[in-house]
Tab-separated table of C-alpha atoms in Angstrom:
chain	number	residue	atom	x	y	z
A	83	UNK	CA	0.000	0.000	0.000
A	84	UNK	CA	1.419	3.167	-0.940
A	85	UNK	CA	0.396	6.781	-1.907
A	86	UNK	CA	1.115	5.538	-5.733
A	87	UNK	CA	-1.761	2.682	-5.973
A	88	UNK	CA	-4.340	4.231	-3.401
A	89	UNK	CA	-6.515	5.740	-6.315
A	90	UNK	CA	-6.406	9.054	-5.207
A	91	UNK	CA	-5.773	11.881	-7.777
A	92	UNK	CA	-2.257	13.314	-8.556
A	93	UNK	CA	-3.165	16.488	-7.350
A	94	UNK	CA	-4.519	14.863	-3.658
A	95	UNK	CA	-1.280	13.236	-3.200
A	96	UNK	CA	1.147	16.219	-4.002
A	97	UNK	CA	-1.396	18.310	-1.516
A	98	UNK	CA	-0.850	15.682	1.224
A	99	UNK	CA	2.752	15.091	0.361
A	100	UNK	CA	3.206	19.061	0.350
A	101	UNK	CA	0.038	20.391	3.229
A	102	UNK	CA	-1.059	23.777	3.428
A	103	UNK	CA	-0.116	25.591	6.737
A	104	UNK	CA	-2.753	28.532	6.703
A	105	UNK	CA	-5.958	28.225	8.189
A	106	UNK	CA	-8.828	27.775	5.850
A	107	UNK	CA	-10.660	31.096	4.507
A	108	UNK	CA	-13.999	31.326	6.364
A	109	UNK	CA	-15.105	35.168	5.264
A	110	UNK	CA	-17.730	34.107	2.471
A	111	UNK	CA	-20.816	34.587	4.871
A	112	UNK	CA	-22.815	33.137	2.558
A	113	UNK	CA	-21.052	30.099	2.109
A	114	UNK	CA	-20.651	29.618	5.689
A	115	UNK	CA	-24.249	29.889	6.022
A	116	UNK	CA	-25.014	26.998	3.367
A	117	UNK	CA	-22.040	24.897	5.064
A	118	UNK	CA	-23.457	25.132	8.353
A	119	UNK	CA	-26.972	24.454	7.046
A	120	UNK	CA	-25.747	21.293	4.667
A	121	UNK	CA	-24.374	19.998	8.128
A	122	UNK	CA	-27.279	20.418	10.255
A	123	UNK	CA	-29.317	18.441	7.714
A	124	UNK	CA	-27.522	14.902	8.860
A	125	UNK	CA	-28.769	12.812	6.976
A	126	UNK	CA	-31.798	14.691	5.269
A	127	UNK	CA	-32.085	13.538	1.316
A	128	UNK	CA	-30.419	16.128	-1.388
A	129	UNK	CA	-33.757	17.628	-2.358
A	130	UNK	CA	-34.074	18.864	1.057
A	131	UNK	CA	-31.426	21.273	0.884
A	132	UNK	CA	-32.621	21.898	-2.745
A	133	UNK	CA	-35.797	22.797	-1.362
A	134	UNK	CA	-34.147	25.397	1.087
A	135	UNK	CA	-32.013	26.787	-1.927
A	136	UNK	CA	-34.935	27.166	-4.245
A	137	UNK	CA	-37.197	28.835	-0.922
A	138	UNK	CA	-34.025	31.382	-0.276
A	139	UNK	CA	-34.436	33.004	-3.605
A	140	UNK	CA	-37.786	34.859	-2.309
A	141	UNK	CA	-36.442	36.194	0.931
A	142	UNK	CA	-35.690	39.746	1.078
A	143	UNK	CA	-31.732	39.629	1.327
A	144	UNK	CA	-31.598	35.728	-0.637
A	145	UNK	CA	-28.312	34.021	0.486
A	146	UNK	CA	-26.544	33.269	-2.543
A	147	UNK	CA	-26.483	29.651	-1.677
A	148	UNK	CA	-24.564	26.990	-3.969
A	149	UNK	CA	-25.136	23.494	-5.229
A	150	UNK	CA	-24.715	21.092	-3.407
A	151	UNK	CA	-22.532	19.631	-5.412
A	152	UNK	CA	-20.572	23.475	-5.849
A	153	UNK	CA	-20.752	23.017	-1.811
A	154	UNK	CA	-19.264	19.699	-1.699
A	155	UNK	CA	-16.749	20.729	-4.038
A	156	UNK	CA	-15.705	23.768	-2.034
A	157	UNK	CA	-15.254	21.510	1.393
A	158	UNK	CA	-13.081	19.465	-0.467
A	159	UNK	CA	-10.927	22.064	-1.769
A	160	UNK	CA	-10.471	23.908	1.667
A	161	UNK	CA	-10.195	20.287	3.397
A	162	UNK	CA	-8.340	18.170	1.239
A	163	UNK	CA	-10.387	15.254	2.289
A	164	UNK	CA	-11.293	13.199	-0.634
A	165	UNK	CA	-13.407	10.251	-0.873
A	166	UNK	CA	-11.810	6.923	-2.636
A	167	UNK	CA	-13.961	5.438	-4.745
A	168	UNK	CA	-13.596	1.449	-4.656
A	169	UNK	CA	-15.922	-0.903	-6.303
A	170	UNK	CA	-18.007	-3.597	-4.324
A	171	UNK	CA	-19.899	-6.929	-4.679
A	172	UNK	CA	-23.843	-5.848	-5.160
A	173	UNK	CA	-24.148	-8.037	-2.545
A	174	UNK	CA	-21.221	-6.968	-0.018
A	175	UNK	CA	-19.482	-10.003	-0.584
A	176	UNK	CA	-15.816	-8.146	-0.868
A	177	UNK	CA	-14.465	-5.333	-2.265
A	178	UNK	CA	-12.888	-5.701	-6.237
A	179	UNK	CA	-9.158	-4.590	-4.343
A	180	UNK	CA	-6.052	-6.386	-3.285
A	181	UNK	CA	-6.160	-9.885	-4.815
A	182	UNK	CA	-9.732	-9.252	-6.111
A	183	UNK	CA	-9.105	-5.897	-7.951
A	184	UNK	CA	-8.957	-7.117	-11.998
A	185	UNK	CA	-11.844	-9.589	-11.358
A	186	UNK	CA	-15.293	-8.725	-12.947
A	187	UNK	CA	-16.944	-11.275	-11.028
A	188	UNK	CA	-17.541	-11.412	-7.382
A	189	UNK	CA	-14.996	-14.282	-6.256
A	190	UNK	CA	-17.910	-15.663	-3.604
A	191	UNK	CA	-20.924	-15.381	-5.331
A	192	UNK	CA	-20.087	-15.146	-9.011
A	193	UNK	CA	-22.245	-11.496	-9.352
A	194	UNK	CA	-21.047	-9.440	-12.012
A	195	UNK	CA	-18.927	-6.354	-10.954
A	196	UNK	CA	-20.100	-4.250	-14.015
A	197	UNK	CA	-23.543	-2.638	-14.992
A	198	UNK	CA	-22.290	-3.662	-18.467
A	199	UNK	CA	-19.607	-6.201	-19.535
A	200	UNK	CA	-18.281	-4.001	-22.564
A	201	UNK	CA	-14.848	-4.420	-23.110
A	202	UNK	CA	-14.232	-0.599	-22.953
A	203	UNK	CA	-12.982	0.256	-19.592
A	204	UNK	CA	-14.824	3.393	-19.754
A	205	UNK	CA	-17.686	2.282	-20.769
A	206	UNK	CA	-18.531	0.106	-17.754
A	207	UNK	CA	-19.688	1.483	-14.358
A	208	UNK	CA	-19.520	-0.371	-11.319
A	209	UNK	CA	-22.847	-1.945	-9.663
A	210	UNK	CA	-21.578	-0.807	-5.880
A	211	UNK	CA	-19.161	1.014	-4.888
A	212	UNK	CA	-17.772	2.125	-1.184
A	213	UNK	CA	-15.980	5.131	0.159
A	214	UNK	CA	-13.158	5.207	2.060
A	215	UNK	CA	-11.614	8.658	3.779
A	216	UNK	CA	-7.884	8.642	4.036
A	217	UNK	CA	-6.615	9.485	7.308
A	218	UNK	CA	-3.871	11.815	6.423
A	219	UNK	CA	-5.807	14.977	4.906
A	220	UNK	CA	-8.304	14.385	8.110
A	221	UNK	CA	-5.058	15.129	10.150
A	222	UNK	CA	-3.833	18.044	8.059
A	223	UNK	CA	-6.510	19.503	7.893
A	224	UNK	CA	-6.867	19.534	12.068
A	225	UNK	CA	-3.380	20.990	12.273
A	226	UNK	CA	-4.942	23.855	10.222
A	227	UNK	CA	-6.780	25.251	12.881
A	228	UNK	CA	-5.083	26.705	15.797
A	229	UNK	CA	-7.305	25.858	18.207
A	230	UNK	CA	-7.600	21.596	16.693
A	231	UNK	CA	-3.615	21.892	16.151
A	232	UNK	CA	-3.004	23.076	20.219
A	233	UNK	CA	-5.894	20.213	21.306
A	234	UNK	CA	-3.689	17.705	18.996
A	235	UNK	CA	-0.704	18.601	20.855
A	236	UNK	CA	-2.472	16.571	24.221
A	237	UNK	CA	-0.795	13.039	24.273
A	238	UNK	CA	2.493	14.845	23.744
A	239	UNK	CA	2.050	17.350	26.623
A	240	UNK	CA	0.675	14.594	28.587
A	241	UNK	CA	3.338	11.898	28.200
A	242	UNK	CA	6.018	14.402	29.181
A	243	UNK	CA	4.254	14.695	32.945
A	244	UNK	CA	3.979	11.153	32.544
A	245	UNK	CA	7.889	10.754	31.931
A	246	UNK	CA	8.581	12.932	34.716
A	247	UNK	CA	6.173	11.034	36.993
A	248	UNK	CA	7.567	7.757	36.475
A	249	UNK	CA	11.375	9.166	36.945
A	250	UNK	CA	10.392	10.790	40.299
A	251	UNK	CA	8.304	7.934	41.942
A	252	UNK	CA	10.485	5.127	41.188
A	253	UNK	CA	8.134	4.032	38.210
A	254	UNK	CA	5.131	4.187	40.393
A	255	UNK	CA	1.938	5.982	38.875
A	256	UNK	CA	-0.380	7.676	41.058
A	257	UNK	CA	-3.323	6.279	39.249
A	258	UNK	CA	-4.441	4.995	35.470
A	259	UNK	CA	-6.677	6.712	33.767
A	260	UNK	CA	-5.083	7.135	30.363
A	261	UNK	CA	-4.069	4.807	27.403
A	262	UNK	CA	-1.278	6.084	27.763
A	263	UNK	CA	-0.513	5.030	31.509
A	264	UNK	CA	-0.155	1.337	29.581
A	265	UNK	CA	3.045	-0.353	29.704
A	266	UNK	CA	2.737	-1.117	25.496
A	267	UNK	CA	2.728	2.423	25.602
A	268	UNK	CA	5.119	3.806	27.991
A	269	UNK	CA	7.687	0.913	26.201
A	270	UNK	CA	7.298	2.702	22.770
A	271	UNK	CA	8.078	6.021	24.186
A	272	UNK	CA	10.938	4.815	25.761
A	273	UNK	CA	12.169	3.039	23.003
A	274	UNK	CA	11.941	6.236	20.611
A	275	UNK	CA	8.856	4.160	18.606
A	276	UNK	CA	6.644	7.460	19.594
A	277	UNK	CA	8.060	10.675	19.283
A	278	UNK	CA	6.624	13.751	20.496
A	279	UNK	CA	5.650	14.755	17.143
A	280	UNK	CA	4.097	11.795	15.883
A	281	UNK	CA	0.299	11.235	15.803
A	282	UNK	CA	-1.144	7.949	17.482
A	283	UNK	CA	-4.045	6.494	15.806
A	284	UNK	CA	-6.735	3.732	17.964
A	285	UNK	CA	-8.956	1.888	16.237
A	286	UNK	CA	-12.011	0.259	17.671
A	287	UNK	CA	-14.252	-2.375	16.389
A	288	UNK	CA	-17.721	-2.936	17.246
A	289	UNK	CA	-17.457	-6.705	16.352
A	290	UNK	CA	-17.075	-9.402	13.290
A	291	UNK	CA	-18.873	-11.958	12.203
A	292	UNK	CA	-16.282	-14.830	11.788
A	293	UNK	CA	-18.773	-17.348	11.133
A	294	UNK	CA	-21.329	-17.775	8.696
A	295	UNK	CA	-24.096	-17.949	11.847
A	296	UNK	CA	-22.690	-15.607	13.669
């Protein structure tokens, strides 16, 4: 896995290989408005914030209120987060990546990967697809923001009182209520594994069905 097969476009991986250090221009009222609105929505169909677009035009002082698709475009120009596309069994039997990613059949249930089966590339448009969110613009663009940046700076600030803990009560802590009071933790430090200035990631899993009946 590399930056070089991920699918993400040329210009995404020279923006994460080379991250903007400004904070991101919030003066467009307007388009803060429509941001802020498009968020509040959840997960409200399209045609409701069409609806609200279309109702603005009457109001006295309309908001000049984009697409959604102009919004969407926008947040991913300020953010740098960009959605990888990868394409899917219709019936979520695996993804088409890895060792599956030049078959045109599901390797499980045989389903075909393509609406059509033309030979043109091009011309054939996956049945499923699913969305993945790299992890590195997500980071960049928190260090954008003073305020995310300074609350990012926490496991660092708090492993150096940690350090200074364990060297003054003869590796005793007071009390554990931090991962990273763990000894798997405190070893990497002290090995040099985690630096102050890299970024820990935890991942959590809500289960997996390793059985075919659970």
């Amino acid at each position: 896995s590399s930056l070089d097969n991920d699918g993400l476009d040329e210009d995404v991986v020279h923006r994460l290989r080379n991250p903007i250090h400004t904070s991101p221009d919030v003066s467009d009222p307007d388009l803060m408005w429509s941001l802020r609105h498009w968020l509040s929505l959840d997960h409200a169909s399209e045609s409701v914030y069409n609806a609200t677009r279309d109702a603005m035009k009457f109001h006295p002082r309309p908001i000049q209120m984009p697409s959604l698709s102009q919004l969407k475009s926008q947040v991913t120009e300020t953010t740098g987060v960009v959605p990888i596309k990868t394409d899917m069994c219709v019936n979520s039997c695996a993804g088409f990546s890895g060792a599956y990613a030049d078959e045109d059949r599901c390797p499980f249930c045989g389903e075909q990967r393509y609406e059509s089966q033309s030979r043109s590339s091009s011309a054939r448009a996956p049945r499923r697809q699913f969305l993945t969110l790299p992890i590195g613009p997500q980071l960049q663009a928190l260090y954008r923001s003073p305020e995310s940046a300074q609350a990012m700076r926490y496991r660092a600030r708090a492993t150096e009182a940690l350090l200074e803990e364990l060297e003054i009560h003869d590796r005793e802590l007071s009390e554990l209520n931090d991962f990273i009071h763990g000894s798997d933790y405190i070893d990497a430090v002290e090995r040099g594994d985690i630096t102050p200035d890299d970024i820990c990631l935890m991942l959590s899993l809500d289960g997996a069905q390793l059985y075919r009946s659970k």
